[in-house]
Short mmCIF file of C-alpha atoms in Angstrom, two decimals:
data_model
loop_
_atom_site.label_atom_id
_atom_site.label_comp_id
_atom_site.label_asym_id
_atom_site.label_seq_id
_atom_site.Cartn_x
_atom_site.Cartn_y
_atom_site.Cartn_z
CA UNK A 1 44.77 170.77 207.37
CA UNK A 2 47.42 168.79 208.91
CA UNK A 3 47.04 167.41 212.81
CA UNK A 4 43.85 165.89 213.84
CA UNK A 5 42.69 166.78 217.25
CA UNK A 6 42.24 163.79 220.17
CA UNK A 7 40.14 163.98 223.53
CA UNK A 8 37.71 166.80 224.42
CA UNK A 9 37.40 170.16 224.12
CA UNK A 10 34.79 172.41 225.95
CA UNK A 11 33.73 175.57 223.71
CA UNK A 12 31.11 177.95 224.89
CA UNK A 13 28.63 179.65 223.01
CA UNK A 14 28.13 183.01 223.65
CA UNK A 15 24.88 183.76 222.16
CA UNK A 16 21.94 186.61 222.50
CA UNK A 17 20.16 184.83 224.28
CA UNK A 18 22.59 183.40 226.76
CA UNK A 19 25.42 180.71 226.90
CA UNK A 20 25.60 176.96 225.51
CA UNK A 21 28.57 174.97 226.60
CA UNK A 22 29.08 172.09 224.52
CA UNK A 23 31.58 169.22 224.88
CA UNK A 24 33.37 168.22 221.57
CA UNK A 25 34.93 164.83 221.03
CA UNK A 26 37.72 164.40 218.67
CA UNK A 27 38.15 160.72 219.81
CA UNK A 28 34.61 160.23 217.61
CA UNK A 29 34.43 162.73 215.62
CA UNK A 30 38.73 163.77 214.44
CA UNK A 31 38.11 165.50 211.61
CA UNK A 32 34.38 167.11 212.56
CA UNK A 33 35.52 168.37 215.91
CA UNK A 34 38.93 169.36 214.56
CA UNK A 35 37.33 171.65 211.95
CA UNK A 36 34.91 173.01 214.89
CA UNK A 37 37.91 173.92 217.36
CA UNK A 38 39.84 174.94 214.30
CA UNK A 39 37.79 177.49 212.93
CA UNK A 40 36.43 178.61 216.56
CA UNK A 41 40.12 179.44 217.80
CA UNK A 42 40.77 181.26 214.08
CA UNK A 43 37.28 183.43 214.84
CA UNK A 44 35.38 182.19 212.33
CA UNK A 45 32.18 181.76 214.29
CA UNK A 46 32.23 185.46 215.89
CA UNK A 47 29.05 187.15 215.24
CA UNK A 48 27.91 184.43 212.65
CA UNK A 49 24.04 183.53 213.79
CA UNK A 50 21.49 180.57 213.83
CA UNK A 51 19.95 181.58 210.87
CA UNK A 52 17.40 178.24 211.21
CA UNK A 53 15.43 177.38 214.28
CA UNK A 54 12.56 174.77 214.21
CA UNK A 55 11.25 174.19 217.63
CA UNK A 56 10.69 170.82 218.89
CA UNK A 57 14.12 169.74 216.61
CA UNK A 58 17.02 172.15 216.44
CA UNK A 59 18.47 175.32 215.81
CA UNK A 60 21.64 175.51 212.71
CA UNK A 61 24.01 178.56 212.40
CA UNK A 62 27.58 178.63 210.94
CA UNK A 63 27.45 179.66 208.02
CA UNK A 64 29.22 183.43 207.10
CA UNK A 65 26.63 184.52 205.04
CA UNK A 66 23.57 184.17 207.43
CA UNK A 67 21.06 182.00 205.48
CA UNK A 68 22.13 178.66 204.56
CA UNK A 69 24.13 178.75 201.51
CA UNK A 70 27.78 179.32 202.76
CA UNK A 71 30.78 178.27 204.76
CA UNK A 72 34.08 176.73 204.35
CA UNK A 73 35.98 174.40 206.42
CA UNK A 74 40.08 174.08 207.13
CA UNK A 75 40.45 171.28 204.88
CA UNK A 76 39.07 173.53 202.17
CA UNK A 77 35.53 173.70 200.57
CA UNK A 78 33.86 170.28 202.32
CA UNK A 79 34.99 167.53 203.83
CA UNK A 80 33.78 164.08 204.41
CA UNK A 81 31.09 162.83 206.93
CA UNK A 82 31.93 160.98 210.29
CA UNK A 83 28.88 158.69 210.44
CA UNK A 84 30.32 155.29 210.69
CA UNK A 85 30.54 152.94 213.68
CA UNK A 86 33.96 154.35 213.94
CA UNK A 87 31.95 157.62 215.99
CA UNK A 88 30.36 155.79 218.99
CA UNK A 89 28.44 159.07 219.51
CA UNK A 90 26.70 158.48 216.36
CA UNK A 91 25.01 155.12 218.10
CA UNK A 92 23.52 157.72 220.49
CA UNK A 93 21.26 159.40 218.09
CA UNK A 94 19.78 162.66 217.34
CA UNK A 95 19.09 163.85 221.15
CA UNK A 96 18.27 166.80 222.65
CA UNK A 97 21.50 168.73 223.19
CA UNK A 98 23.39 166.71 220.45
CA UNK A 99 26.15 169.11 218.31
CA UNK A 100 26.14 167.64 214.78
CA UNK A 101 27.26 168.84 211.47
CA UNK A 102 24.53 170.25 208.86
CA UNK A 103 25.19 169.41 205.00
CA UNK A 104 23.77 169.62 201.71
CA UNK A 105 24.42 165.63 200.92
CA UNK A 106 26.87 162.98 201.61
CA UNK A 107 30.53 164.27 202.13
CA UNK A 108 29.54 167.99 202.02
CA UNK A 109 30.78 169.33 205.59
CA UNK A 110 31.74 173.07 206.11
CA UNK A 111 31.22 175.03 208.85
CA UNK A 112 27.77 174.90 209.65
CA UNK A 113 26.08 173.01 213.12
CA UNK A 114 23.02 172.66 214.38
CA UNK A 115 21.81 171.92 217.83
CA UNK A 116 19.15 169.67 218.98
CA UNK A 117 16.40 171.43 220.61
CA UNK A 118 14.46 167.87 221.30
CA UNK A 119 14.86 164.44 220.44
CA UNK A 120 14.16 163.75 216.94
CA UNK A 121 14.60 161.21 214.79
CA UNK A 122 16.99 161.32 211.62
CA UNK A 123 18.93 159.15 209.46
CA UNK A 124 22.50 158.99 210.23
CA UNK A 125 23.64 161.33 207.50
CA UNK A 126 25.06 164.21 209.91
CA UNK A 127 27.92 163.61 211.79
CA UNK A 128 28.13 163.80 215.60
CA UNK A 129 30.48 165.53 217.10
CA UNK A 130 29.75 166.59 221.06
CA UNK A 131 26.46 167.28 223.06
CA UNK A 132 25.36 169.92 225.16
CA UNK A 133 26.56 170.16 229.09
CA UNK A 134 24.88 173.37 230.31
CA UNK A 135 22.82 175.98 228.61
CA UNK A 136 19.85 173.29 226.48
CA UNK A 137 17.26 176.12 228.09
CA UNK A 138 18.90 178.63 225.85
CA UNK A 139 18.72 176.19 222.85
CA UNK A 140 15.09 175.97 223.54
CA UNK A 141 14.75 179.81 223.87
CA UNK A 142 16.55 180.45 220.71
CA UNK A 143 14.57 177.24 218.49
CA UNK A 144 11.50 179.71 219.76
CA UNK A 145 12.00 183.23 219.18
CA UNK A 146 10.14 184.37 216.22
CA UNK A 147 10.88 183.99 213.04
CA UNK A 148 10.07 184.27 209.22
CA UNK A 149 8.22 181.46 206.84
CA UNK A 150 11.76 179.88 205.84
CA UNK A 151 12.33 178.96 209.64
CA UNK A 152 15.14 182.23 210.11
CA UNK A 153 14.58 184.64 213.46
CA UNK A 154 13.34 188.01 212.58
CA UNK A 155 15.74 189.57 215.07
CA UNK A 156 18.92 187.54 214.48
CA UNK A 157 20.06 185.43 216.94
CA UNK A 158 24.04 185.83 217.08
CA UNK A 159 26.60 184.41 218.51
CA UNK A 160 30.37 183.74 218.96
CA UNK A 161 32.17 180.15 219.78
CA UNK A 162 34.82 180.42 223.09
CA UNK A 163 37.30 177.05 223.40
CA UNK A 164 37.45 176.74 226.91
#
């Protein structure tokens, strides 16, 4: 993908349980939050759902085939993490509210997010790309509806990704 984004971008998720508005940062984050605007604008996100919630640390969704194993980004398969000092948002931490990419390893980025539902603490291996302005209720709604042994909603949770 060519251009990287700069500044901020406000997206809004429109989920079934109500609406998260998030600010994105490309200034940290280029490439993370320039695959996130990317594939929001292109529709990517509509209808996808947070197919892992864990109360008291976050709920993930992205990925196109609804449990954990798929999703592409615009650069192609993965792409590479945005964890060094370069990202000031990464000195913030894993807070409540904070938007940062989930992976399977170093340098394996697609489309898949999660949200923090709480503070909680984890090693610096996901990038951070933006943090929650309005809507954290609905986070903590959605990291507590019920849900199966492997951590997925029984009803699913869906939602679709606005840029503002």
């Amino acid at each position: 993908y060519g251009k990287m984004l700069t500044g901020k971008f406000i997206v809004v998720l429109s989920t079934s349980e109500g609406d998260i508005t998030v600010e994105i940062d490309a200034d940290a984050a280029p490439k993370t939050a320039t695959n996130f605007i990317v594939l929001a604008q292109s529709g990517y996100y509509d209808q996808l759902t947070f197919h892992r919630v864990i109360p008291g640390f976050m709920i993930q969704g992205g990925d196109p085939n609804g449990n954990g194993t798929g999703g592409n980004s615009v650069y192609g398969e993965t792409f590479e993490d945005e964890t060094d000092d370069a990202n000031a948002l990464m000195a913030i931490g894993y807070k409540a509210g904070v938007i940062a990419m989930a992976n399977r390893g170093p340098d394996t980025n697609g489309s898949q997010f999660f949200i923090m539902d709480a503070n909680y603490d984890l090693p610096p291996n996901y990038t951070i790309f933006g943090h929650v302005t309005a809507g954290q209720k609905v986070v903590n709604a959605i990291a507590r509806v019920e849900k199966s042994s492997n951590d997925m909603p029984v009803e699913p949770v869906t939602f679709s990704v606005e840029v503002r």
